[in-house]
mmCIF file of C-alpha atoms in Angstrom:
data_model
loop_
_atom_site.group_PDB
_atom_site.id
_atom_site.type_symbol
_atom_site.label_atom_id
_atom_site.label_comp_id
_atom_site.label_asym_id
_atom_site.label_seq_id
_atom_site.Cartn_x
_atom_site.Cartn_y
_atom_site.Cartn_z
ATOM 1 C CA UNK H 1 -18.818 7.355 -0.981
ATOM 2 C CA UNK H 2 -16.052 4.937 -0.478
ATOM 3 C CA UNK H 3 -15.456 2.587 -3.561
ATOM 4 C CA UNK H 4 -14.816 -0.619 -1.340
ATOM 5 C CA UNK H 5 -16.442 -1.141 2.067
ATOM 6 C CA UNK H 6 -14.766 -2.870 4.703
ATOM 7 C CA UNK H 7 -15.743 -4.536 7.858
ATOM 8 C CA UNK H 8 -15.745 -4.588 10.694
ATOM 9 C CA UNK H 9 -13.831 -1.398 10.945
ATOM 10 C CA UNK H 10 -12.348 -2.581 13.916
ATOM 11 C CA UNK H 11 -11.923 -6.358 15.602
ATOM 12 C CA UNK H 12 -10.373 -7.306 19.420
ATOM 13 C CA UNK H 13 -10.717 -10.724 19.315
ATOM 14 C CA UNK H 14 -8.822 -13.616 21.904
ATOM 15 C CA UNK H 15 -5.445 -15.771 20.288
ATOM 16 C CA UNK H 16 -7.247 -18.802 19.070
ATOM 17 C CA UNK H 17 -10.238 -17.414 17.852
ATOM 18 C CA UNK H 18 -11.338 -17.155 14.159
ATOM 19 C CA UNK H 19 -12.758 -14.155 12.021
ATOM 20 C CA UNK H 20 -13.822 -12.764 8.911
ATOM 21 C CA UNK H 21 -13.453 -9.356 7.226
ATOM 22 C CA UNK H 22 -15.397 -8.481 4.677
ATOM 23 C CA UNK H 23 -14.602 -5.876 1.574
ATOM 24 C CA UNK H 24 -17.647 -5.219 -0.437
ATOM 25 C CA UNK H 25 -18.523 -3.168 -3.715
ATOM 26 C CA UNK H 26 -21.318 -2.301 -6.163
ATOM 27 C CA UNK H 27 -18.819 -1.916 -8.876
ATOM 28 C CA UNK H 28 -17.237 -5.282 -10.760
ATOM 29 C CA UNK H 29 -13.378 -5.791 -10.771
ATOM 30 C CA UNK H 30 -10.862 -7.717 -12.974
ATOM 31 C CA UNK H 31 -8.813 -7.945 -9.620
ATOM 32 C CA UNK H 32 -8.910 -7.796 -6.085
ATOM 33 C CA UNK H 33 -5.551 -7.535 -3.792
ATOM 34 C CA UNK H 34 -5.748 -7.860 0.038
ATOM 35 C CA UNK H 35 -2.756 -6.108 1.911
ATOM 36 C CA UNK H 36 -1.535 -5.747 5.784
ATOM 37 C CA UNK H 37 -0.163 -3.256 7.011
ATOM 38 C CA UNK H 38 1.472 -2.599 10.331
ATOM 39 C CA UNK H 39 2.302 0.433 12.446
ATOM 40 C CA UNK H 40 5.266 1.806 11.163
ATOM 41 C CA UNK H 41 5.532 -0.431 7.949
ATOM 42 C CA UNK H 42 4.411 0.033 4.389
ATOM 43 C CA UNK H 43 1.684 -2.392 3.000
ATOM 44 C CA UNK H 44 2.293 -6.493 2.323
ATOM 45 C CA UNK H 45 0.655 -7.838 -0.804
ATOM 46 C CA UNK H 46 -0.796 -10.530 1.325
ATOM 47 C CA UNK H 47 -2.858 -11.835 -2.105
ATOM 48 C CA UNK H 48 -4.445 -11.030 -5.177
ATOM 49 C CA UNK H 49 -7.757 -12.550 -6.765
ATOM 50 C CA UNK H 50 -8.719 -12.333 -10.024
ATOM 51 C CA UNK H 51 -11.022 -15.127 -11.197
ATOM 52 C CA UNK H 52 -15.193 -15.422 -9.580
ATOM 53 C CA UNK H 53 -15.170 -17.379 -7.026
ATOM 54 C CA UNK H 54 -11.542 -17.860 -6.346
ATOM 55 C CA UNK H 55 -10.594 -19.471 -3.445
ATOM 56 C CA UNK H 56 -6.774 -18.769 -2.160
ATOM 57 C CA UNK H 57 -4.901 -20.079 1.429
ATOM 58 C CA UNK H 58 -2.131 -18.430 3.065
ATOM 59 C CA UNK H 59 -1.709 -20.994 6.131
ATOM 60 C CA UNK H 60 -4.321 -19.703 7.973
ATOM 61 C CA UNK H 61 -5.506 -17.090 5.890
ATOM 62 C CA UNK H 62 -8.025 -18.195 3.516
ATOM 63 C CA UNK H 63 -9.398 -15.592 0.837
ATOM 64 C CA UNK H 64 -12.368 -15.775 -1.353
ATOM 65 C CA UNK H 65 -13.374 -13.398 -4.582
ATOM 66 C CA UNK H 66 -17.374 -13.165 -4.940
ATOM 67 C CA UNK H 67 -18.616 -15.007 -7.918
ATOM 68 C CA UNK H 68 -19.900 -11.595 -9.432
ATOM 69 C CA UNK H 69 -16.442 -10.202 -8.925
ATOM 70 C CA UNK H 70 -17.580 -7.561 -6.469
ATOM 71 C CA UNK H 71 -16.908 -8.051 -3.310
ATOM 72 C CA UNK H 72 -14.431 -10.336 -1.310
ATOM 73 C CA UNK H 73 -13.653 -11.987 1.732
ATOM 74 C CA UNK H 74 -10.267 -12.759 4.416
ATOM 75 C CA UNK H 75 -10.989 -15.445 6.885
ATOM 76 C CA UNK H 76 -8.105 -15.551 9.724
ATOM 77 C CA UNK H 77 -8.380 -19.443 11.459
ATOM 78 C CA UNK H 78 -6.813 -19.688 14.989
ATOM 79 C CA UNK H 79 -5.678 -16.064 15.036
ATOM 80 C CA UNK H 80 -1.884 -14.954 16.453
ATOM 81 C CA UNK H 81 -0.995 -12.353 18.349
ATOM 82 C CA UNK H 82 1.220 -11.714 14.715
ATOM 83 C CA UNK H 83 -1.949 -11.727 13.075
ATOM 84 C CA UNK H 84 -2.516 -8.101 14.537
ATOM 85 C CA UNK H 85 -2.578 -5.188 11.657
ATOM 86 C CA UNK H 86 -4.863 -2.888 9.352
ATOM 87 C CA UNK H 87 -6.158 -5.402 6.658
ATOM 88 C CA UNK H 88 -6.379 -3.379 3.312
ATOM 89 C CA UNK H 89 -8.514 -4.594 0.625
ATOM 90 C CA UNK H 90 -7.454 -2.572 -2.902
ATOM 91 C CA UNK H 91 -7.740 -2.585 -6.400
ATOM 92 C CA UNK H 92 -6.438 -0.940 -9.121
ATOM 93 C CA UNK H 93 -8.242 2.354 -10.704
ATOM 94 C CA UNK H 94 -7.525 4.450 -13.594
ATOM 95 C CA UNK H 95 -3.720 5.765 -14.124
ATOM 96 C CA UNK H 96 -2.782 3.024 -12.035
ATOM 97 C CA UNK H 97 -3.734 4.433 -8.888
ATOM 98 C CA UNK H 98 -4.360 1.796 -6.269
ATOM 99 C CA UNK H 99 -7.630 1.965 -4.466
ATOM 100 C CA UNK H 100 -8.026 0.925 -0.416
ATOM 101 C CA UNK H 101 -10.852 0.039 1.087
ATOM 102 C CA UNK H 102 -11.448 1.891 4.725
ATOM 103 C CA UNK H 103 -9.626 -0.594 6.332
ATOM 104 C CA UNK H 104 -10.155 -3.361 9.040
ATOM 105 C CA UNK H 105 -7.987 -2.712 12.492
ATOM 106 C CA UNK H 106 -7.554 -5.929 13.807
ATOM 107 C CA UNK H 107 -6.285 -6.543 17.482
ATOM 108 C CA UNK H 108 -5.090 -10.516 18.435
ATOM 109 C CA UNK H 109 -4.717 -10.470 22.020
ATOM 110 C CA UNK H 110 -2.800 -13.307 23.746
ATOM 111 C CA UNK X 1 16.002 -10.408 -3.368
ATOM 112 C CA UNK X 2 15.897 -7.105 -2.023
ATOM 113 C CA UNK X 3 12.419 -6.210 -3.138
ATOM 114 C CA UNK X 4 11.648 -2.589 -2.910
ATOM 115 C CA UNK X 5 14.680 -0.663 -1.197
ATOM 116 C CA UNK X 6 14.312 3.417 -0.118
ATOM 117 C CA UNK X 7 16.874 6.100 1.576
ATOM 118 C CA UNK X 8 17.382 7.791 4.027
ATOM 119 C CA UNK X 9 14.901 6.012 6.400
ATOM 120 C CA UNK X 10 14.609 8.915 8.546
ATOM 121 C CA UNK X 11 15.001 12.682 7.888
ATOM 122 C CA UNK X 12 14.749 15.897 9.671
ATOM 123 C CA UNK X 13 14.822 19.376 7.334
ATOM 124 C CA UNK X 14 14.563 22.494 7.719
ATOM 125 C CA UNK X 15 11.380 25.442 5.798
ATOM 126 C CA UNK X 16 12.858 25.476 2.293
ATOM 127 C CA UNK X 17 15.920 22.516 2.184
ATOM 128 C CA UNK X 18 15.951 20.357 -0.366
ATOM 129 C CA UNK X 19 15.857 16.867 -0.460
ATOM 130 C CA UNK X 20 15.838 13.306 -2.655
ATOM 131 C CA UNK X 21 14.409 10.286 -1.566
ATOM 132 C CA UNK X 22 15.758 7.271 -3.379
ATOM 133 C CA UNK X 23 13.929 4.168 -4.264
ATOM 134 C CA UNK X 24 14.875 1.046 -5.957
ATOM 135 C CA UNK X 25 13.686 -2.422 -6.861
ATOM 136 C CA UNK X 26 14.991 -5.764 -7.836
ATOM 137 C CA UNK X 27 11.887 -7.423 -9.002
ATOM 138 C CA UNK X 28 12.615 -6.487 -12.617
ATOM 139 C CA UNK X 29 9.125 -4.292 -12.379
ATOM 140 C CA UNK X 30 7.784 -1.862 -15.083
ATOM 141 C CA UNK X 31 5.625 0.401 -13.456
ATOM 142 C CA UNK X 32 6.803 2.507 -9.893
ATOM 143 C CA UNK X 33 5.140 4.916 -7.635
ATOM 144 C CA UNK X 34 5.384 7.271 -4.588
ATOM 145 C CA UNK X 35 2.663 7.669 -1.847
ATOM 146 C CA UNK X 36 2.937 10.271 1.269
ATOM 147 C CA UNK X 37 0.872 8.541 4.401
ATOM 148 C CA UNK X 38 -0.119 11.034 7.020
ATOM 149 C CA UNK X 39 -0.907 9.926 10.387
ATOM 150 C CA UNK X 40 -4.274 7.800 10.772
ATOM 151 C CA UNK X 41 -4.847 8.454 7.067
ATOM 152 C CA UNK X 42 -4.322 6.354 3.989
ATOM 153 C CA UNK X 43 -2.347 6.528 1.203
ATOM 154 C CA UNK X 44 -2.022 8.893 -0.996
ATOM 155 C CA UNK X 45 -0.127 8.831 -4.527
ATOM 156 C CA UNK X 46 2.140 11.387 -5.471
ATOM 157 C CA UNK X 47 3.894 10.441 -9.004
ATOM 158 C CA UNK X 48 3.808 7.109 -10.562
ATOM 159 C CA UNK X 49 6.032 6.233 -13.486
ATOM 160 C CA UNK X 50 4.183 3.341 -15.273
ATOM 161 C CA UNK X 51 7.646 2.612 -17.676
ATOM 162 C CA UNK X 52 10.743 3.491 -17.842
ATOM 163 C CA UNK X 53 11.269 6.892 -19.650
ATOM 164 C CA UNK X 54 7.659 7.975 -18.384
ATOM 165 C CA UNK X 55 6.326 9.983 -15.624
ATOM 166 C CA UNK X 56 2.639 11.183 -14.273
ATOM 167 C CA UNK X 57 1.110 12.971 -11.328
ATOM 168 C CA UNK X 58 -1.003 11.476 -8.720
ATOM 169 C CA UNK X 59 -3.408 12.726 -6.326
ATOM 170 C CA UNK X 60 -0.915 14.848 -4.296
ATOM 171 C CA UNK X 61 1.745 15.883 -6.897
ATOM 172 C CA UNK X 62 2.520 19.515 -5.838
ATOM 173 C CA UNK X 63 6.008 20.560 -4.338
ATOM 174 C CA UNK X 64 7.087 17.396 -5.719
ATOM 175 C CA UNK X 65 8.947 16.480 -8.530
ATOM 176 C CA UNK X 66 10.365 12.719 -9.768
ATOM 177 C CA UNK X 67 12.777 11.202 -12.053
ATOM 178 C CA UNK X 68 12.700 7.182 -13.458
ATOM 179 C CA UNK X 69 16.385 7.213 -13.596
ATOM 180 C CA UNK X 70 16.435 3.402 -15.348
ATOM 181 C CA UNK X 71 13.857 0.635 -14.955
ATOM 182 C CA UNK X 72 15.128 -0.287 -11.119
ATOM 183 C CA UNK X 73 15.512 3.188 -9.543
ATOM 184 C CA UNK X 74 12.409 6.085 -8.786
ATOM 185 C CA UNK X 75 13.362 9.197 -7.672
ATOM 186 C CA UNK X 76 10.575 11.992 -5.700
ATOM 187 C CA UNK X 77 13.130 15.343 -4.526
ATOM 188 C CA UNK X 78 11.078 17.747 -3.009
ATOM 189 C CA UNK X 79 12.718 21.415 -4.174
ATOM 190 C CA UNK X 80 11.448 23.608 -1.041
ATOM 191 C CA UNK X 81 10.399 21.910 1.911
ATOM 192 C CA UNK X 82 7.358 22.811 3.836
ATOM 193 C CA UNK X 83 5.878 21.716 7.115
ATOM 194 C CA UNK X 84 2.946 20.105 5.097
ATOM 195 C CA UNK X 85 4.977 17.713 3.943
ATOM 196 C CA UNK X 86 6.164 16.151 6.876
ATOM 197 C CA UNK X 87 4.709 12.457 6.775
ATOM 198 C CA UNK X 88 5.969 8.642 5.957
ATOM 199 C CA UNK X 89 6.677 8.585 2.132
ATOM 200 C CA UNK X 90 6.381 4.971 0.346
ATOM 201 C CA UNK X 91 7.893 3.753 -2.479
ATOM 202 C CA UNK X 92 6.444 0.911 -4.475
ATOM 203 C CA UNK X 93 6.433 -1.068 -7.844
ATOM 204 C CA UNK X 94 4.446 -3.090 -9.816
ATOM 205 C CA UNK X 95 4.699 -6.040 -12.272
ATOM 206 C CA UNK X 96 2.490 -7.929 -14.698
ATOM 207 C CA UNK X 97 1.134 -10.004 -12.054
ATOM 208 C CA UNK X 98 -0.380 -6.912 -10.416
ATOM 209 C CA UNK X 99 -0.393 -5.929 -6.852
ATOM 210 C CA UNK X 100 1.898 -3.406 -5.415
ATOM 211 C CA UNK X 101 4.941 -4.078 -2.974
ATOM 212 C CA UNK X 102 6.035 -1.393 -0.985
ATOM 213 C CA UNK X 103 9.307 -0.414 0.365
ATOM 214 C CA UNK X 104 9.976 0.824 3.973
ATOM 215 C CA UNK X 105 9.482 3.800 3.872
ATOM 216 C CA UNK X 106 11.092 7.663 4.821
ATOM 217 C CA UNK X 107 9.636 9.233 7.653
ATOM 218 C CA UNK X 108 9.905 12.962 6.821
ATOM 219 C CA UNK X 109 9.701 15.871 9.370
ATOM 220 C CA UNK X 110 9.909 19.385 8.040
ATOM 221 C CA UNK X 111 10.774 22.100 10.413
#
C-alpha cells in the first residue's frame, strides 16, 4: 500500500489548459513537499507545506495543504509546454528517508 | 550558489572496478544523502549522513560504502562493481527548512 496516492497517474492535456493533481493520505503530516522531476534530471523542490490549510503560489502553480494535514493539492493555470514532468509529492519518514508519492506524468502539448 | 554539485556525470566500468562518486553542497546543509534511480522506478536511498561526523544505511545500502568528509562534501565509492548497479545515482542535502535538493546526478553503467 502506497503511503501517498497520487493522481491522475498520468495527464495529456493542450498549452493553455488548467489542471489539478492530487496527493492524498490516511496518515497526518507535519510537512508536505511537492517536487518535479524531468527525464534525465534529479528532483526540484518545487514547495513545501507545513501549516492546515496552507495556501502557496509559484506563478502559476498554486499549492494547497488539506486542513487535516493529510492530503494536498498542485493546481497548474494556463499550462506550458515547460510545465511537462513527473510531479512528486513527498514527505519525510523515519531516518530521514524521503517518501514519494506514485507520481503524476504530466504531458503539455503545444 | 552552486547548490548541490556531483562527479563524474557519466561513467562506464568494468565487473569488479572501483569507483567514488563525489558530491558537494554550498547551502551550508546538515544532513546529506545518496539515492540510486533505476529506469521507470523511483528513488531509492542508499546512505544518508544526517551530520557531519555521522553515517547510516538506507534502503539499498549493500556494495556501497560512504564517507561525510566535512559538512559540504558526501562521498558513496562502490568497492566491486556489479552490473546491478548500473543506474542514475543522486546526491542530495537537506537543511532546517526541510525539503531535499538534488544534484545532477551520475549515470552509472557497469559492464
Amino acid at each position: 500500500t502506497q503511503l501517498l496516492e497520487q493522481s491522475p497517474q498520468f495527464l495529456s492535456i493542450q498549452e493553455g489548459e488548467n489542471l489539478t493533481v492530487y496527493c492524498n493520505s490516511s496518515s497526518v503530516f507535519s510537512s508536505l513537499q511537492w517536487y518535479r522531476q524531468e527525464p534525465g534530471e534529479g528532483p526540484v523542490l518545487l514547495v513545501t507545506v507545513v501549516t492546515g490549510g496552507e495556501v502557496k503560489k509559484l506563478k502559476r502553480l498554486t499549492f494547497q495543504f488539506g486542513d487535516a494535514r493529510k492530503d494536498s493539492s498542485l493546481h497548474i493555470t494556463a499550462a506550458q509546454p515547460g510545465d511537462t514532468g513527473l510531479y512528486l509529492c513527498a514527505v519525510e519518514g523515519s531516518s530521514y528517508k524521503l517518501i514519494f508519492g506514485s507520481g503524476t506524468r504530466l504531458l503539455v502539448r503545444p | 550558489n552552486a547548490g548541490v554539485t556531483q562527479t563524474p556525470k557519466f561513467q562506464v566500468l568494468k565487473t569488479g572496478q572501483s569507483m567514488t562518486l563525489q558530491c558537494a553542497q554550498d547551502m551550508n546543509h546538515n544532513s546529506m544523502y545518496w539515492y540510486r534511480q533505476d529506469p521507470g522506478m523511483g528513488l531509492r536511498l542508499i546512505y544518508y549522513s544526517a551530520s557531519e561526523g555521522t553515517t547510516d544505511k538506507g534502503e539499498v545500502p549493500n556494495g556501497y560504502n560512504v564517507s561525510r568528509l566535512n559538512k559540504r562534501e558526501f562521498s558513496l565509492r562502490l568497492e566491486s562493481a556489479a552490473p546491478s548497479q548500473t543506474s542514475v545515482y543522486f546526491c542530495a542535502s537537506s537543511g532546517l527548512a526541510g525539503g531535499q535538493y538534488f544534484g545532477p546526478g551520475t549515470r552509472l553503467t557497469v559492464l
